[in-house]
Tab-separated table of C-alpha atoms in Angstrom:
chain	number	residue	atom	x	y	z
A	12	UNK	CA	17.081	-9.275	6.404
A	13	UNK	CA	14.528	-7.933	8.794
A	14	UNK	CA	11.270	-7.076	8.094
A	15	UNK	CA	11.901	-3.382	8.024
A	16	UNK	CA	14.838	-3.709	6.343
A	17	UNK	CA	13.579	-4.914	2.408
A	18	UNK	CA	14.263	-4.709	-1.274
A	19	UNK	CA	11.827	-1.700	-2.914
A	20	UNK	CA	11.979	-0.890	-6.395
A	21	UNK	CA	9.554	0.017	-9.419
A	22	UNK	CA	10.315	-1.935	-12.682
A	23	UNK	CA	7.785	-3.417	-15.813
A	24	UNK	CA	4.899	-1.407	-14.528
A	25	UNK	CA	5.422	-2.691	-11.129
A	26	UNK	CA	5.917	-1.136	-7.436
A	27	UNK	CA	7.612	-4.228	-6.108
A	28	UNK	CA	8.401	-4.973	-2.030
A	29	UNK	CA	9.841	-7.775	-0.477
A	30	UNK	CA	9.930	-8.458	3.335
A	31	UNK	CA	10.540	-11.435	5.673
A	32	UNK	CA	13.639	-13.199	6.969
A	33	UNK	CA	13.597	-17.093	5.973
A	34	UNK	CA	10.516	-17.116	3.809
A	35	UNK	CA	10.449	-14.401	1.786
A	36	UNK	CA	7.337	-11.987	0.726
A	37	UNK	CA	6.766	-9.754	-1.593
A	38	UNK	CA	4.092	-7.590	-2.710
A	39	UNK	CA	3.644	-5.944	-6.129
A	40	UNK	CA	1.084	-2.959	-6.926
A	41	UNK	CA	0.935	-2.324	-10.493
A	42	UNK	CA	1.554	1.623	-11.355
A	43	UNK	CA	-0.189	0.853	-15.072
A	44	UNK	CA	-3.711	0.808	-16.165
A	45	UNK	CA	-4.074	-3.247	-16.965
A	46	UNK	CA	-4.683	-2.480	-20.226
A	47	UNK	CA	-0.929	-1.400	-20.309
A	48	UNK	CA	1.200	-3.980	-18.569
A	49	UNK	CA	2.324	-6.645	-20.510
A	50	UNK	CA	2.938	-10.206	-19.637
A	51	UNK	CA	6.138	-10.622	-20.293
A	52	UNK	CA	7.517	-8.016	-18.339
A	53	UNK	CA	5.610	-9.048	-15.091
A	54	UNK	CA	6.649	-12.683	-15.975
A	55	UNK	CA	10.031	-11.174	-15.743
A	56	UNK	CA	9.540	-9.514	-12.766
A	57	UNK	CA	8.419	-13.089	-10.944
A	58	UNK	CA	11.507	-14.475	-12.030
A	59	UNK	CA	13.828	-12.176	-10.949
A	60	UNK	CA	11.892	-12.239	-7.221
A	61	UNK	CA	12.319	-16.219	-7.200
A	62	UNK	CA	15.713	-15.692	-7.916
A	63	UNK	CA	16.024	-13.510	-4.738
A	64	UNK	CA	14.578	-16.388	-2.227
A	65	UNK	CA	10.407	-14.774	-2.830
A	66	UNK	CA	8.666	-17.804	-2.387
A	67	UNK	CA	4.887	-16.002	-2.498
A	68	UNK	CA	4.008	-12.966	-4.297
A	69	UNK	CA	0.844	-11.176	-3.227
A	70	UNK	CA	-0.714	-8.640	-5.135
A	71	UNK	CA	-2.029	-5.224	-3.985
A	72	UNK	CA	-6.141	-4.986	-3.784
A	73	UNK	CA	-7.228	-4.958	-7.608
A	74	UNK	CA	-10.115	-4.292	-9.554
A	75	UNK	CA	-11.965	-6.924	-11.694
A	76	UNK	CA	-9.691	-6.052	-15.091
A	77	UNK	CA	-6.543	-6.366	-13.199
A	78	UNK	CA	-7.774	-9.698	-11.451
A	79	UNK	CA	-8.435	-11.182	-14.436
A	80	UNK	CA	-4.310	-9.635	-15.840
A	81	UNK	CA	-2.442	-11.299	-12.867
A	82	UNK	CA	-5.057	-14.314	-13.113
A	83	UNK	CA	-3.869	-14.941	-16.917
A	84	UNK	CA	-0.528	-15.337	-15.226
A	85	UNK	CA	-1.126	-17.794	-12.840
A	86	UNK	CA	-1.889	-15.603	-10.172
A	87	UNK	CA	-4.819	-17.346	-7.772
A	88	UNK	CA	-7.093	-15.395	-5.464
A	89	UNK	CA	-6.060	-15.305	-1.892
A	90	UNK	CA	-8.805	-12.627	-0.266
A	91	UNK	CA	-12.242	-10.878	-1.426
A	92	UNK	CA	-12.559	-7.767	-0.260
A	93	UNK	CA	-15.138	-5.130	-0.218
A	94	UNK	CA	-15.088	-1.722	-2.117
A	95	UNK	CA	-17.366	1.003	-0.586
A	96	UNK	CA	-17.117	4.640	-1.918
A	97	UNK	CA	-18.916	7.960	-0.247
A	98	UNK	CA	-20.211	10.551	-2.588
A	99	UNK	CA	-20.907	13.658	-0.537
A	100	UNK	CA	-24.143	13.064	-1.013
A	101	UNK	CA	-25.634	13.118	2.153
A	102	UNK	CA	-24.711	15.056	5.119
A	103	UNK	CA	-21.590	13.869	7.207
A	104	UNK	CA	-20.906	13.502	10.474
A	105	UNK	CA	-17.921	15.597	12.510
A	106	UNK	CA	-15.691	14.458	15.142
A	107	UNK	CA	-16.576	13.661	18.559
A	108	UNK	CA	-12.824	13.441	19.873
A	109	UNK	CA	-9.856	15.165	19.677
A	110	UNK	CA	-7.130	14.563	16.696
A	111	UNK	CA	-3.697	15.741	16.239
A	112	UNK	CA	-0.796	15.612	13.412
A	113	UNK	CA	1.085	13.313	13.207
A	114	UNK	CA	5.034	13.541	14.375
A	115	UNK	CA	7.901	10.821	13.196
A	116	UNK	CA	8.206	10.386	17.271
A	117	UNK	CA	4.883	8.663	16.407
A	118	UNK	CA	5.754	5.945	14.157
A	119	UNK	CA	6.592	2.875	16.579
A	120	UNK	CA	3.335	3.620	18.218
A	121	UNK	CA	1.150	3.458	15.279
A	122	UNK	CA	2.650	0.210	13.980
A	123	UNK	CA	2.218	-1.107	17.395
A	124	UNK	CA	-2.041	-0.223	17.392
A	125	UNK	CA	-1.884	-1.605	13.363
A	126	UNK	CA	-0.120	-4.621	14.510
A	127	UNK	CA	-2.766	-4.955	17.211
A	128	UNK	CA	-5.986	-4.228	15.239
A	129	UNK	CA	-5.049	-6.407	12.014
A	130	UNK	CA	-4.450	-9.809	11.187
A	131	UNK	CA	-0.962	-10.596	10.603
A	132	UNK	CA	-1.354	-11.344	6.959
A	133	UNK	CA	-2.694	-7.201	6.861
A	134	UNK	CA	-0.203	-5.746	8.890
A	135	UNK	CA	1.674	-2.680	8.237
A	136	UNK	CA	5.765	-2.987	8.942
A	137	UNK	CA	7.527	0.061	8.565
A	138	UNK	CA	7.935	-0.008	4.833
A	139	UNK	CA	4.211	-0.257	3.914
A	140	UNK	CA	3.346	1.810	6.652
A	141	UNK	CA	5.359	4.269	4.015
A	142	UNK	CA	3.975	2.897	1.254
A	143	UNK	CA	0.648	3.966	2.354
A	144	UNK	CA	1.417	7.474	3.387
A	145	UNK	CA	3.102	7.815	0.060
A	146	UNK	CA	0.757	6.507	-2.335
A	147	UNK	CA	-0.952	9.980	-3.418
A	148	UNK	CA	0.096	13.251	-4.017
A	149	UNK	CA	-1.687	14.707	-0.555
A	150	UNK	CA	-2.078	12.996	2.322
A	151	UNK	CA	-3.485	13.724	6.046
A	152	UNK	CA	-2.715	11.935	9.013
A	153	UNK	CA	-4.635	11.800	12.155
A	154	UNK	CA	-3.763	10.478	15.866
A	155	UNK	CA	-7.005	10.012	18.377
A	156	UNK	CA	-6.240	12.845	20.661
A	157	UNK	CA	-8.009	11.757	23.681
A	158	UNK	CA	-5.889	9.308	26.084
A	159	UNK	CA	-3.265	8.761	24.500
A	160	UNK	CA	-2.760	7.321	20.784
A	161	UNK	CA	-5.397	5.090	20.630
A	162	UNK	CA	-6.005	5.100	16.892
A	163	UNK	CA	-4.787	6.510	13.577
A	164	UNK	CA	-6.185	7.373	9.906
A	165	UNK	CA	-4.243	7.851	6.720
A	166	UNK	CA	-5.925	9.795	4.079
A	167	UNK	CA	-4.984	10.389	0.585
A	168	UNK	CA	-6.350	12.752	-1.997
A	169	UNK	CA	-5.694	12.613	-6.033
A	170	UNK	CA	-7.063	15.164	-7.913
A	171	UNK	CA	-11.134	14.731	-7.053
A	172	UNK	CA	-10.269	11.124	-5.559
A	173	UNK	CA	-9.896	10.156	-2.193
A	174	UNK	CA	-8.570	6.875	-0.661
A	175	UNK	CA	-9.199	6.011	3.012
A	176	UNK	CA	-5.816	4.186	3.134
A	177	UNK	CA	-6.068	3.122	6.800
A	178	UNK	CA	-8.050	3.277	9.736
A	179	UNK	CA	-6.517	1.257	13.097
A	180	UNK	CA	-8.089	1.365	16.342
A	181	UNK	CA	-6.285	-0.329	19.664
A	182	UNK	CA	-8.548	-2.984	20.920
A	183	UNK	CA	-8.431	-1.908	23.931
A	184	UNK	CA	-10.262	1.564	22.852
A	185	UNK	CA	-12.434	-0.125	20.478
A	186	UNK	CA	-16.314	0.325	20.753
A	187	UNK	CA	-15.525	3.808	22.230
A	188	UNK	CA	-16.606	5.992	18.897
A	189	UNK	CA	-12.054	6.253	18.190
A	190	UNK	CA	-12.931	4.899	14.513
A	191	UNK	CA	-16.156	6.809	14.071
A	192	UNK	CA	-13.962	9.818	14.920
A	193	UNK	CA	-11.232	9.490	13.026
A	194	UNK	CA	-13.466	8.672	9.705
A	195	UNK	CA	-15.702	11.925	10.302
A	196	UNK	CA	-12.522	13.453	9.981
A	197	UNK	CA	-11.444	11.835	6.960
A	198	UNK	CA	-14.753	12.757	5.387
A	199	UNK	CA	-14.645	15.942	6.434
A	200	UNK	CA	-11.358	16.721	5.025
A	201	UNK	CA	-12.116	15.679	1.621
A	202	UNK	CA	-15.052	17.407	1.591
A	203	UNK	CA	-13.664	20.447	2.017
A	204	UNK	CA	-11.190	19.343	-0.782
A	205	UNK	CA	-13.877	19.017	-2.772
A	206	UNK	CA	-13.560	15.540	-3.403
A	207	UNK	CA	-16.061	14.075	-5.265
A	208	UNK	CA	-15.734	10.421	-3.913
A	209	UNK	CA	-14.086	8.958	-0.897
A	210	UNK	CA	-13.020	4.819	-1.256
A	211	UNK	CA	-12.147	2.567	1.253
A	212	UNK	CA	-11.568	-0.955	1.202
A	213	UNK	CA	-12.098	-3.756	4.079
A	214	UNK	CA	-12.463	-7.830	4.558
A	215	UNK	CA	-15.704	-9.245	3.650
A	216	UNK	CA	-15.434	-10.609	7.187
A	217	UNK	CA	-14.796	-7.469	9.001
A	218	UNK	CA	-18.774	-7.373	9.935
A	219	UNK	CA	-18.157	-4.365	12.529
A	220	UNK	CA	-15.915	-2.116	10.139
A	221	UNK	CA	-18.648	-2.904	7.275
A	222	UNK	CA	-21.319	-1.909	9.729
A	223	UNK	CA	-19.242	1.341	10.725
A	224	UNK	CA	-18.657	2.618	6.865
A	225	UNK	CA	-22.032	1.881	6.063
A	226	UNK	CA	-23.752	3.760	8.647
A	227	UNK	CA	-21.776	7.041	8.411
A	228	UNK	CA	-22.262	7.382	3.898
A	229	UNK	CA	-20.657	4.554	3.001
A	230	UNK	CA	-21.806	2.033	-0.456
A	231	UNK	CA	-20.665	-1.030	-1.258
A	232	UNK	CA	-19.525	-0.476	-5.406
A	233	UNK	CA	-20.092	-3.591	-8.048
A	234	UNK	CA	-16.922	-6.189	-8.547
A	235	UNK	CA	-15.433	-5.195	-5.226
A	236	UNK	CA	-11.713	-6.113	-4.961
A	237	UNK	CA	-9.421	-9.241	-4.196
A	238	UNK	CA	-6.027	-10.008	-3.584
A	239	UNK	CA	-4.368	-12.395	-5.679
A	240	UNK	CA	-1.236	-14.865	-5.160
A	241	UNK	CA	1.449	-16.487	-6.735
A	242	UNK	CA	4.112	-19.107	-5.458
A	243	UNK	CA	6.686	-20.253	-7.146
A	244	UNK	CA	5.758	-23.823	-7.410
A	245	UNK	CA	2.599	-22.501	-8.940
């Protein structure tokens, strides 16, 4: 099985993906409030993944209530991460560079800048690069215009809601104002969507994308977010 080539399917209140070739991954991202999964319908669905060779399961980023859900399970944490939201309440910058749509002829080129500006562990493959296009019911994508595609950013909108889903910038054309860019726009658009709130999430470690967000709007909201993992000789 290659890594672009996975089992995907929605089942107990679960969006469910498994990758890899000898050690087998897969990611769940619950589709219920907390309140309504139950446990023994996601302790089914962890059996039936260690039946098909999963040998880790990693969670999607959750909030504190569904942390604690997947942590009654056996679930332990694998990454903090921070939660920063952007009201509208202060003025917002535009674009300095160029942006186009994107085109499917685009698609091996921006998993090769997300493969390049993430660690491997936060990678896109072709699948979640999907995933994260998919995940709300309007989406924009943007390509950094300006020599080439040197950086991308997937935005989605629900309702008043918007999710910064991704922002990847080449190393090579980082430090150049690509990212800065490319979030103006994102802001911009939902703006004129009138969303009320823009989130994005990053690593507590990722000092320079912290320091980015937070200068153009950005807040750090309470309880944050963490990923969460489960083996099967947990």
């Amino acid at each position: 099985m290659s890594p672009d080539h996975l089992l995907q399917w929605s089942s107990n209140g679960l969006r469910v993906r498994i990758s890899g070739t000898t050690h087998l991954v897969a990611h769940v991202t619950p589709v219920l409030p907390a309140q309504k999964l139950r446990q023994s319908k996601v302790l089914h669905s962890l059996n039936e993944l260690s039946k098909v060779g999963a040998e880790n399961v990693f969670t999607s980023a959750l909030r504190p209530r569904e942390q604690q859900f997947f942590a009654d399970l056996g679930f332990t944490l694998h990454e903090e991460l921070f939660l920063l939201a952007h009201n509208f309440d202060t003025p917002i910058d535009f674009p300095t560079r160029p942006s186009r749509k994107f085109r499917h002829s685009d698609w091996g080129e921006l998993l090769k800048i997300d493969n390049a500006a993430f660690p491997q562990f936060w990678q896109f493959d072709g699948p979640a690069l999907a995933e994260a296009i998919s995940a709300t019911p309007r989406t924009r994508i943007r390509i950094d215009a300006l020599d080439g595609p040197a950086g991308f950013a997937i935005t989605g909108r629900s309702g008043r809601l918007g999710f910064l889903q991704r922002v990847a910038v080449d190393p090579h054309h980082q430090r150049i104002g690509v990212g800065r860019s490319l979030v103006a726009d994102a802001l911009q658009w939902s703006k004129r969507r009138l969303v009320r709130e823009l989130l994005v999430n990053t690593q507590t470690n990722n000092s320079r994308a912290l320091s980015l967000y937070e200068s153009m709007g950005f807040t750090k909201k309470h309880g944050g977010l963490a990923v969460l993992q489960w083996s099967v000789t947990s």
